[in-house]
CSV table of C-alpha atoms in Angstrom, one decimal:
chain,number,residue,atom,x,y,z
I,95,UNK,CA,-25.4,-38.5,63.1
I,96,UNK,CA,-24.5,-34.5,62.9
I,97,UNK,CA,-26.3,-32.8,64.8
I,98,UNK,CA,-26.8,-28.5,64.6
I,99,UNK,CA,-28.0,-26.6,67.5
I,100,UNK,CA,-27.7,-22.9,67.7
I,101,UNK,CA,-28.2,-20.6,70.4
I,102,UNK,CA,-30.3,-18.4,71.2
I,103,UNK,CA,-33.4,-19.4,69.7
I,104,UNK,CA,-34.5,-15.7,69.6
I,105,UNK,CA,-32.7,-12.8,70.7
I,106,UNK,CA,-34.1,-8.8,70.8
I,107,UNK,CA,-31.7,-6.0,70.9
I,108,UNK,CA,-31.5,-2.3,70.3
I,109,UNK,CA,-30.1,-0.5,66.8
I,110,UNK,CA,-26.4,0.1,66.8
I,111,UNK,CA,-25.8,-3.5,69.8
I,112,UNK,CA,-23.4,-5.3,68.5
I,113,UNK,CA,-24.3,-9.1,68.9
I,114,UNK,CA,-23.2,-13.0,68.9
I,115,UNK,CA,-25.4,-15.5,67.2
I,116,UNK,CA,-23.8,-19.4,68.1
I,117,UNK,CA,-23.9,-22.9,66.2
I,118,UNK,CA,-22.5,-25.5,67.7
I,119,UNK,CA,-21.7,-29.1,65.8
I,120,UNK,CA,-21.1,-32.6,66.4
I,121,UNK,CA,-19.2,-34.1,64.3
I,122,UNK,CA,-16.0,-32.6,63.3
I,123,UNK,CA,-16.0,-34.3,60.0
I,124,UNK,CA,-17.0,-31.7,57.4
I,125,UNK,CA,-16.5,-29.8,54.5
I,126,UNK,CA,-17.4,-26.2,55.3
I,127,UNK,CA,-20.2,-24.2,57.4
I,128,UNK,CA,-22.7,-21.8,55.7
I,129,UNK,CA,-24.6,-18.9,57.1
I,130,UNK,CA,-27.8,-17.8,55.9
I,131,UNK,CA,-30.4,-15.3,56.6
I,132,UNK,CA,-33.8,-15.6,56.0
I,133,UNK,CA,-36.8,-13.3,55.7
I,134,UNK,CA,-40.1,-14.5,56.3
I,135,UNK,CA,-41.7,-16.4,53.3
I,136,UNK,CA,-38.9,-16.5,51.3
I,137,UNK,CA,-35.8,-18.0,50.3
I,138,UNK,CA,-32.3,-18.3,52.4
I,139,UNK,CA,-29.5,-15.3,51.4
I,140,UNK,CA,-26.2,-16.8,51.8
I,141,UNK,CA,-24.2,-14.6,53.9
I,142,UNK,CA,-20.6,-16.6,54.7
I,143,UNK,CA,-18.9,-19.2,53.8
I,144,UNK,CA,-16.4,-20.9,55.8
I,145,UNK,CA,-14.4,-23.6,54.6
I,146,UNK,CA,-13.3,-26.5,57.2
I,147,UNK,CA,-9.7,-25.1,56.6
I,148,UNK,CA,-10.4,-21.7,57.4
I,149,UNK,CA,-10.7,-20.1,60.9
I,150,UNK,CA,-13.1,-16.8,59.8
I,151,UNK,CA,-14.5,-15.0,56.8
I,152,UNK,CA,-15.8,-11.5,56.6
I,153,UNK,CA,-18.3,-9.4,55.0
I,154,UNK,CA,-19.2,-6.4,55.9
I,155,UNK,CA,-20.2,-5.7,59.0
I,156,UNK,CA,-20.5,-9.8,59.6
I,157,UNK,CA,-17.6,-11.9,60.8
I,158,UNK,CA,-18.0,-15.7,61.2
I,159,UNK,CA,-15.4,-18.3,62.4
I,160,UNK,CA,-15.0,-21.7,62.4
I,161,UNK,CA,-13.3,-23.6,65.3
I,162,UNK,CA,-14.0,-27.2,63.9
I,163,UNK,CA,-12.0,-29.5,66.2
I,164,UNK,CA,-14.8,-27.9,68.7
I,165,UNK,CA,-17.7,-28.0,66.8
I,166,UNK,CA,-18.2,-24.7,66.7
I,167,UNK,CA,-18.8,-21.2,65.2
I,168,UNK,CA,-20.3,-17.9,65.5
I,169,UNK,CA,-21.4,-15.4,63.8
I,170,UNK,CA,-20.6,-11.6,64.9
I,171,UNK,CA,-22.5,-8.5,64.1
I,172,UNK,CA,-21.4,-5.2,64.7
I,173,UNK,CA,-23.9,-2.3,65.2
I,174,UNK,CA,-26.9,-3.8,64.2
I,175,UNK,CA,-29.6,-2.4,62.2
I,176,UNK,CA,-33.5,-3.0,62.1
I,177,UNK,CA,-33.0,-4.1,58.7
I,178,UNK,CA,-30.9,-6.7,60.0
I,179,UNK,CA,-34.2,-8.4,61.9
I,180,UNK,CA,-34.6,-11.8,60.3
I,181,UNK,CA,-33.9,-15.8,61.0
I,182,UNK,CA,-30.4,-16.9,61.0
I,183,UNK,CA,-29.7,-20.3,60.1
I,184,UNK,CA,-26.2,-22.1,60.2
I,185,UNK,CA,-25.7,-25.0,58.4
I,186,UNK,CA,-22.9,-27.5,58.0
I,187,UNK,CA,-22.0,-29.8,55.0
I,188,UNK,CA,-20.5,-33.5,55.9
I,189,UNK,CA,-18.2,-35.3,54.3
I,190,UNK,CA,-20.3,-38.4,53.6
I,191,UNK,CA,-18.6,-41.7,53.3
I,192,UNK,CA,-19.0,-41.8,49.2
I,193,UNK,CA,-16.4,-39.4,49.1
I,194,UNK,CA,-18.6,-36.9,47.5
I,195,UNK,CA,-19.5,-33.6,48.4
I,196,UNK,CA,-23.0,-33.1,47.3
I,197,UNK,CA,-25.3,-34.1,49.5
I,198,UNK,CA,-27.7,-33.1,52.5
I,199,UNK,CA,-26.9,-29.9,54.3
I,200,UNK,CA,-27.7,-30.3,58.5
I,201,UNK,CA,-29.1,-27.0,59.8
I,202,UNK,CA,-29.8,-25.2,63.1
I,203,UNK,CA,-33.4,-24.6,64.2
I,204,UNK,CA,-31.8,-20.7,63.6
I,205,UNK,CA,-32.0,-18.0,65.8
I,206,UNK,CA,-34.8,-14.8,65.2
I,207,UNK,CA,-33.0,-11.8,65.6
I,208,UNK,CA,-35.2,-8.8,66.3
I,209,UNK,CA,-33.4,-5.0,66.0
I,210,UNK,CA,-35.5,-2.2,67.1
I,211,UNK,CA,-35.1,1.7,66.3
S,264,UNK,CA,-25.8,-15.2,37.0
S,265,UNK,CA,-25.4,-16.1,40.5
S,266,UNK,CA,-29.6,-16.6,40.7
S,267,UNK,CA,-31.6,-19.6,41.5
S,268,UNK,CA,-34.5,-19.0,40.1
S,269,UNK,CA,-38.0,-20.2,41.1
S,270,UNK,CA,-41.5,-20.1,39.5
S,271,UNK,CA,-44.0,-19.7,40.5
S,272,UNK,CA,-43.6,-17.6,43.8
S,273,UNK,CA,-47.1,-18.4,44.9
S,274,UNK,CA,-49.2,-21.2,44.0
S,275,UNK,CA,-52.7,-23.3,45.6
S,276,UNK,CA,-54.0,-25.9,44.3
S,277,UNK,CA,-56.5,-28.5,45.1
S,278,UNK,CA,-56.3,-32.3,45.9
S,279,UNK,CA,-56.6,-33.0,43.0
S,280,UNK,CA,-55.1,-31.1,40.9
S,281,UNK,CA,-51.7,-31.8,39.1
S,282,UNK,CA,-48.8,-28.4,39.1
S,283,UNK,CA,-45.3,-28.5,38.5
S,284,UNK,CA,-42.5,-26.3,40.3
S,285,UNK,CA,-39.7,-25.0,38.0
S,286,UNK,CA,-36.1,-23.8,39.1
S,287,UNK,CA,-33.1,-22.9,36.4
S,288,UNK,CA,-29.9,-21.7,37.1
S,289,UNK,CA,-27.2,-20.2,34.9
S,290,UNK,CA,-24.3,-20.9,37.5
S,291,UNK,CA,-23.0,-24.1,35.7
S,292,UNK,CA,-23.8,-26.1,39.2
S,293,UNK,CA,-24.5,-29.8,38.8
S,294,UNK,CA,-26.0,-30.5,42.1
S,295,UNK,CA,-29.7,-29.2,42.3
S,296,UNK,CA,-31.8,-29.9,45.2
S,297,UNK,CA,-35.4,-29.8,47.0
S,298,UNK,CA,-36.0,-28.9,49.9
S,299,UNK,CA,-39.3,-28.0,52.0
S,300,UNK,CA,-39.5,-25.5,54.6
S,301,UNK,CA,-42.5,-25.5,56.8
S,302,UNK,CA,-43.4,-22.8,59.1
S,303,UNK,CA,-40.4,-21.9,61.9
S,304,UNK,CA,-38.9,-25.1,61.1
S,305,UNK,CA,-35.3,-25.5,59.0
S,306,UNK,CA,-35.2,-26.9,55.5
S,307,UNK,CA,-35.5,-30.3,54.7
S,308,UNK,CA,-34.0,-32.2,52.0
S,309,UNK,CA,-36.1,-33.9,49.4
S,310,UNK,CA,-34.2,-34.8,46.4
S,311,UNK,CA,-30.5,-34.4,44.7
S,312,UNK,CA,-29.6,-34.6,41.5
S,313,UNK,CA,-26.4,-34.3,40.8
S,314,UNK,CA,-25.4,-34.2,36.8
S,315,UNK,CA,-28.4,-34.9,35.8
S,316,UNK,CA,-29.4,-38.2,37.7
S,317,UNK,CA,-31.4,-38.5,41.0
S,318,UNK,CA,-28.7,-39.4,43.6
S,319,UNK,CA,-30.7,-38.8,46.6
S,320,UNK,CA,-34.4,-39.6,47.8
S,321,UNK,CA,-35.0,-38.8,51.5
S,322,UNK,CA,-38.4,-41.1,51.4
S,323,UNK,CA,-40.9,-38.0,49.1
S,324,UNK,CA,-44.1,-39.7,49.0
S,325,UNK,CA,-44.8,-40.4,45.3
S,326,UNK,CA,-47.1,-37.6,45.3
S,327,UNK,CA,-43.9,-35.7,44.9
S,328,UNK,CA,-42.0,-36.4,41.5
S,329,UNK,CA,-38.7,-34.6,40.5
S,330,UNK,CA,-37.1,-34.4,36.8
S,331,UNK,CA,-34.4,-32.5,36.0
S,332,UNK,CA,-34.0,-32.1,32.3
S,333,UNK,CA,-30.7,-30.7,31.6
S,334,UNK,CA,-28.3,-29.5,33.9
S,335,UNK,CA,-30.0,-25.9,34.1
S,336,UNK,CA,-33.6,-27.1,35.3
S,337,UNK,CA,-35.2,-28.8,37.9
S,338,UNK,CA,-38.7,-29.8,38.2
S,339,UNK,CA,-41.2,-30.5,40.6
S,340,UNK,CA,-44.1,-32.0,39.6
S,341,UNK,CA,-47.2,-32.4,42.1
S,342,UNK,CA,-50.4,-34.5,42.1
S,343,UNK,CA,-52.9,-35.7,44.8
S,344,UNK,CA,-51.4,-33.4,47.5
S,345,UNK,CA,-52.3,-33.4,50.9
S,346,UNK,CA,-53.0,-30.1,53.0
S,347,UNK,CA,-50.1,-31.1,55.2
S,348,UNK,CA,-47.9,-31.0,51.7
S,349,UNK,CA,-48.4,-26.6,52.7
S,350,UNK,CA,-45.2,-25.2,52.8
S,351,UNK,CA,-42.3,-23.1,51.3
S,352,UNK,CA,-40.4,-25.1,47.9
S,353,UNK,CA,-36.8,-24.2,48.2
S,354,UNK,CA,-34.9,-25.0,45.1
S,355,UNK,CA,-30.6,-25.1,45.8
S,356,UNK,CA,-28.0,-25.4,43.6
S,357,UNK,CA,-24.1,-26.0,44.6
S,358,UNK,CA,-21.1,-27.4,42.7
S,359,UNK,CA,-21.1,-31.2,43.6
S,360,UNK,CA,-17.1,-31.2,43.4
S,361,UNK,CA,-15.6,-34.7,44.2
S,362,UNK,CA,-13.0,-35.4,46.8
S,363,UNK,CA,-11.6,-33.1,50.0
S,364,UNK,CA,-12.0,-29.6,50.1
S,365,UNK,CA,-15.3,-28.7,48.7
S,366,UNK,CA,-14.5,-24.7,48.0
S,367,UNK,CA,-18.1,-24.4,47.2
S,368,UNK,CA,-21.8,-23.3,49.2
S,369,UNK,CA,-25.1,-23.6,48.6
S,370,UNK,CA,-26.9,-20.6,46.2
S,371,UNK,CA,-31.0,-21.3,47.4
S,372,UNK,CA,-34.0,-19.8,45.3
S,373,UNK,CA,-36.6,-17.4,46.8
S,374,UNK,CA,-38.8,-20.5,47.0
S,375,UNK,CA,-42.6,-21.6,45.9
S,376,UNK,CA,-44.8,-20.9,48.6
S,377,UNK,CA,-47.6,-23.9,48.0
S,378,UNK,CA,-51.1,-23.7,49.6
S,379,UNK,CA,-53.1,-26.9,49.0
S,380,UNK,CA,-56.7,-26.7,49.3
Protein backbone atom coordinates (compact mmCIF):
# COMPACT_ATOMS: atom_id res chain seq x y z
CA UNK A 1 0.00 0.00 0.00
CA UNK A 2 1.76 3.63 -0.91
CA UNK A 3 2.21 5.38 1.67
CA UNK A 4 2.99 9.59 1.70
CA UNK A 5 4.70 11.19 4.53
CA UNK A 6 6.10 14.60 4.37
CA UNK A 7 8.28 16.44 6.59
CA UNK A 8 8.02 18.96 8.49
CA UNK A 9 4.59 18.99 9.58
CA UNK A 10 4.86 22.78 10.19
CA UNK A 11 7.69 24.91 9.58
CA UNK A 12 7.96 29.08 10.46
CA UNK A 13 10.53 31.12 8.79
CA UNK A 14 11.32 34.75 8.08
CA UNK A 15 10.47 36.76 4.53
CA UNK A 16 13.22 36.41 1.98
CA UNK A 17 14.59 32.32 3.81
CA UNK A 18 14.78 30.29 1.32
CA UNK A 19 13.37 26.79 2.39
CA UNK A 20 12.92 22.80 1.74
CA UNK A 21 9.57 21.19 2.13
CA UNK A 22 10.10 16.99 1.82
CA UNK A 23 7.76 13.98 0.59
CA UNK A 24 8.89 10.88 0.85
CA UNK A 25 7.11 7.66 -0.93
CA UNK A 26 6.87 3.99 -0.77
CA UNK A 27 6.42 2.44 -3.54
CA UNK A 28 8.38 3.29 -6.51
CA UNK A 29 5.62 2.28 -8.91
CA UNK A 30 4.03 5.49 -10.12
CA UNK A 31 2.94 7.70 -12.70
CA UNK A 32 3.93 11.26 -11.62
CA UNK A 33 4.06 13.40 -8.21
CA UNK A 34 1.92 16.60 -7.84
CA UNK A 35 2.40 19.55 -5.62
CA UNK A 36 -0.25 21.61 -4.34
CA UNK A 37 -0.85 24.53 -2.17
CA UNK A 38 -3.70 25.08 -0.26
CA UNK A 39 -5.21 28.10 1.54
CA UNK A 40 -7.50 27.62 4.33
CA UNK A 41 -11.11 26.76 3.32
CA UNK A 42 -10.55 26.27 -0.08
CA UNK A 43 -9.49 24.30 -2.86
CA UNK A 44 -5.86 22.86 -3.76
CA UNK A 45 -3.68 25.24 -6.52
CA UNK A 46 -1.61 22.91 -8.43
CA UNK A 47 1.81 24.16 -8.34
CA UNK A 48 4.26 21.26 -10.19
CA UNK A 49 3.97 18.49 -11.88
CA UNK A 50 6.52 15.97 -12.16
CA UNK A 51 6.32 13.09 -14.29
CA UNK A 52 7.98 9.61 -13.03
CA UNK A 53 10.45 10.21 -16.00
CA UNK A 54 11.48 13.46 -15.02
CA UNK A 55 14.06 14.46 -12.34
CA UNK A 56 12.66 18.38 -11.64
CA UNK A 57 10.23 20.99 -12.89
CA UNK A 58 10.26 24.58 -12.32
CA UNK A 59 8.10 27.54 -11.77
CA UNK A 60 8.96 30.47 -10.67
CA UNK A 61 10.53 30.83 -7.73
CA UNK A 62 9.56 26.81 -6.99
CA UNK A 63 11.69 23.96 -8.03
CA UNK A 64 10.61 20.32 -7.28
CA UNK A 65 12.43 17.05 -8.12
CA UNK A 66 11.63 13.69 -8.31
CA UNK A 67 14.15 10.93 -7.25
CA UNK A 68 11.74 7.91 -7.67
CA UNK A 69 13.88 4.81 -7.33
CA UNK A 70 14.16 6.63 -3.67
CA UNK A 71 10.84 7.50 -2.97
CA UNK A 72 11.42 10.85 -2.88
CA UNK A 73 11.07 14.59 -3.64
CA UNK A 74 11.19 17.98 -2.49
CA UNK A 75 10.05 21.01 -3.14
CA UNK A 76 12.44 24.21 -3.01
CA UNK A 77 11.52 27.81 -2.40
CA UNK A 78 13.63 30.55 -2.85
CA UNK A 79 13.11 33.87 -0.86
CA UNK A 80 10.01 33.29 0.59
CA UNK A 81 7.17 35.59 0.92
CA UNK A 82 4.32 35.94 3.55
CA UNK A 83 2.07 35.39 0.79
CA UNK A 84 3.57 32.18 0.40
CA UNK A 85 2.06 31.08 4.08
CA UNK A 86 -0.23 28.21 3.28
CA UNK A 87 -0.49 24.09 3.54
CA UNK A 88 1.62 22.20 1.13
CA UNK A 89 0.48 18.91 0.09
CA UNK A 90 2.42 16.33 -2.14
CA UNK A 91 0.71 13.77 -3.71
CA UNK A 92 1.63 10.82 -5.84
CA UNK A 93 -0.45 8.93 -8.56
CA UNK A 94 0.13 4.90 -8.78
CA UNK A 95 0.03 2.86 -11.48
CA UNK A 96 -2.75 0.55 -10.43
CA UNK A 97 -2.74 -3.00 -11.66
CA UNK A 98 -5.79 -2.21 -14.29
CA UNK A 99 -3.39 -0.56 -16.24
CA UNK A 100 -5.24 2.72 -16.02
CA UNK A 101 -4.28 5.89 -14.88
CA UNK A 102 -7.23 7.37 -13.28
CA UNK A 103 -7.72 6.59 -10.08
CA UNK A 104 -6.99 7.59 -6.26
CA UNK A 105 -4.35 10.14 -5.63
CA UNK A 106 -2.19 9.19 -2.02
CA UNK A 107 -1.32 12.49 -0.30
CA UNK A 108 0.94 13.79 2.52
CA UNK A 109 -0.63 14.96 5.84
CA UNK A 110 1.26 18.42 4.07
CA UNK A 111 3.34 20.72 5.73
CA UNK A 112 1.99 24.51 7.10
CA UNK A 113 4.37 26.87 6.05
CA UNK A 114 4.19 30.15 7.98
CA UNK A 115 6.42 33.33 6.38
CA UNK A 116 6.51 36.38 8.48
CA UNK A 117 7.34 40.10 7.52
CA UNK B 1 -10.75 26.97 -19.53
CA UNK B 2 -8.43 25.42 -17.21
CA UNK B 3 -11.24 25.92 -14.14
CA UNK B 4 -13.02 23.31 -12.05
CA UNK B 5 -15.80 24.93 -11.12
CA UNK B 6 -17.86 24.38 -7.98
CA UNK B 7 -21.28 25.56 -6.64
CA UNK B 8 -22.22 26.36 -4.20
CA UNK B 9 -19.09 27.73 -2.27
CA UNK B 10 -21.04 27.65 1.01
CA UNK B 11 -23.87 25.58 1.91
CA UNK B 12 -25.79 24.14 5.53
CA UNK B 13 -28.36 22.24 5.56
CA UNK B 14 -30.30 20.13 8.00
CA UNK B 15 -30.76 16.39 8.58
CA UNK B 16 -33.15 16.24 6.71
CA UNK B 17 -32.95 18.08 4.07
CA UNK B 18 -31.98 16.89 0.51
CA UNK B 19 -28.98 19.48 -1.63
CA UNK B 20 -27.00 18.69 -4.52
CA UNK B 21 -23.23 19.72 -5.21
CA UNK B 22 -22.49 20.76 -8.81
CA UNK B 23 -18.92 20.86 -10.55
CA UNK B 24 -18.39 21.46 -14.59
CA UNK B 25 -15.40 21.74 -16.39
CA UNK B 26 -14.60 22.87 -19.81
CA UNK B 27 -11.10 21.05 -19.95
CA UNK B 28 -12.30 18.03 -22.04
CA UNK B 29 -11.11 15.67 -18.89
CA UNK B 30 -12.97 12.37 -18.52
CA UNK B 31 -12.01 11.49 -15.15
CA UNK B 32 -14.03 13.56 -12.40
CA UNK B 33 -13.69 12.93 -8.90
CA UNK B 34 -15.00 13.58 -5.10
CA UNK B 35 -13.23 14.00 -2.58
CA UNK B 36 -13.83 15.35 1.14
CA UNK B 37 -11.50 17.27 3.07
CA UNK B 38 -12.02 17.58 6.78
CA UNK B 39 -10.31 20.03 8.93
CA UNK B 40 -6.12 19.63 8.89
CA UNK B 41 -6.62 16.35 7.38
CA UNK B 42 -5.68 15.49 3.34
CA UNK B 43 -8.37 14.75 0.81
CA UNK B 44 -10.03 11.70 0.58
CA UNK B 45 -11.38 10.02 -2.35
CA UNK B 46 -15.01 9.39 -2.74
CA UNK B 47 -16.09 8.57 -6.16
CA UNK B 48 -14.48 8.41 -9.92
CA UNK B 49 -16.08 8.58 -12.90
CA UNK B 50 -14.21 8.20 -15.61
CA UNK B 51 -16.20 8.76 -19.25
CA UNK B 52 -19.14 8.96 -17.88
CA UNK B 53 -19.49 5.78 -15.63
CA UNK B 54 -18.81 5.37 -11.86
CA UNK B 55 -15.48 3.35 -11.82
CA UNK B 56 -14.66 3.93 -8.24
CA UNK B 57 -16.66 3.85 -4.85
CA UNK B 58 -14.37 4.04 -1.83
CA UNK B 59 -17.42 2.74 0.55
CA UNK B 60 -19.76 6.61 0.54
CA UNK B 61 -22.53 5.86 2.67
CA UNK B 62 -25.67 5.99 0.55
CA UNK B 63 -26.47 9.17 2.00
CA UNK B 64 -23.95 10.32 -0.56
CA UNK B 65 -25.11 9.83 -4.31
CA UNK B 66 -22.98 10.92 -7.38
CA UNK B 67 -24.30 11.37 -11.17
CA UNK B 68 -22.41 12.66 -13.63
CA UNK B 69 -24.48 13.60 -16.62
CA UNK B 70 -22.25 14.34 -19.39
CA UNK B 71 -18.74 14.42 -19.53
CA UNK B 72 -18.69 18.28 -18.35
CA UNK B 73 -20.69 17.80 -14.89
CA UNK B 74 -20.60 16.06 -11.83
CA UNK B 75 -23.06 15.92 -9.15
CA UNK B 76 -23.42 15.41 -5.70
CA UNK B 77 -26.49 14.84 -4.35
CA UNK B 78 -27.07 14.77 -0.42
CA UNK B 79 -29.86 13.53 1.89
CA UNK B 80 -30.18 12.54 5.56
CA UNK B 81 -26.70 13.84 6.42
CA UNK B 82 -25.08 13.43 9.49
CA UNK B 83 -23.09 16.40 11.42
CA UNK B 84 -19.98 14.40 10.99
CA UNK B 85 -20.69 14.53 6.96
CA UNK B 86 -19.19 18.71 7.86
CA UNK B 87 -16.48 19.24 5.72
CA UNK B 88 -14.87 20.83 2.54
CA UNK B 89 -16.36 19.02 -1.18
CA UNK B 90 -13.52 18.99 -3.43
CA UNK B 91 -14.50 18.31 -6.94
CA UNK B 92 -11.04 17.10 -9.42
CA UNK B 93 -10.84 16.62 -12.76
CA UNK B 94 -7.69 14.89 -14.76
CA UNK B 95 -7.35 13.20 -18.13
CA UNK B 96 -7.83 9.42 -17.39
CA UNK B 97 -5.20 8.50 -20.28
CA UNK B 98 -4.72 4.64 -20.52
CA UNK B 99 -1.38 2.84 -20.46
CA UNK B 100 2.34 4.17 -19.19
CA UNK B 101 3.16 7.61 -18.99
CA UNK B 102 0.26 9.49 -17.69
CA UNK B 103 1.51 13.21 -18.89
CA UNK B 104 -1.39 14.57 -17.07
CA UNK B 105 -2.25 16.11 -13.08
CA UNK B 106 -5.02 16.70 -11.24
CA UNK B 107 -6.94 20.47 -11.87
CA UNK B 108 -9.13 20.56 -8.12
CA UNK B 109 -12.21 23.12 -7.70
CA UNK B 110 -12.27 25.74 -4.93
CA UNK B 111 -14.52 23.26 -3.11
CA UNK B 112 -18.24 23.31 -1.23
CA UNK B 113 -17.67 23.96 2.21
CA UNK B 114 -20.95 21.97 3.81
CA UNK B 115 -22.20 22.63 7.38
CA UNK B 116 -24.87 20.15 8.45
CA UNK B 117 -27.15 21.17 11.09
Amino acid sequence: KQEVTQIPAALSVPEGENLVLNCSFTDSAIYNLQWFRQDPGKGLTSLLLIQSSQREQTSGRLNASLDKSSGRSTLYIAASQPGDSATYLCAVRPKNAGGTSYGKLTFGQGTILTVHP
Amino acid sequence: DTEVTQTPKHLVMGMTNKKSLKCEQHMGHRAMYWYKQKAKKPPELMFVYSYEKLSINESVPSRFSPECPNSSLLNLHLHALQPEDSALYLCASSDPHKGQGSPYGYTFGSGTRLTVV
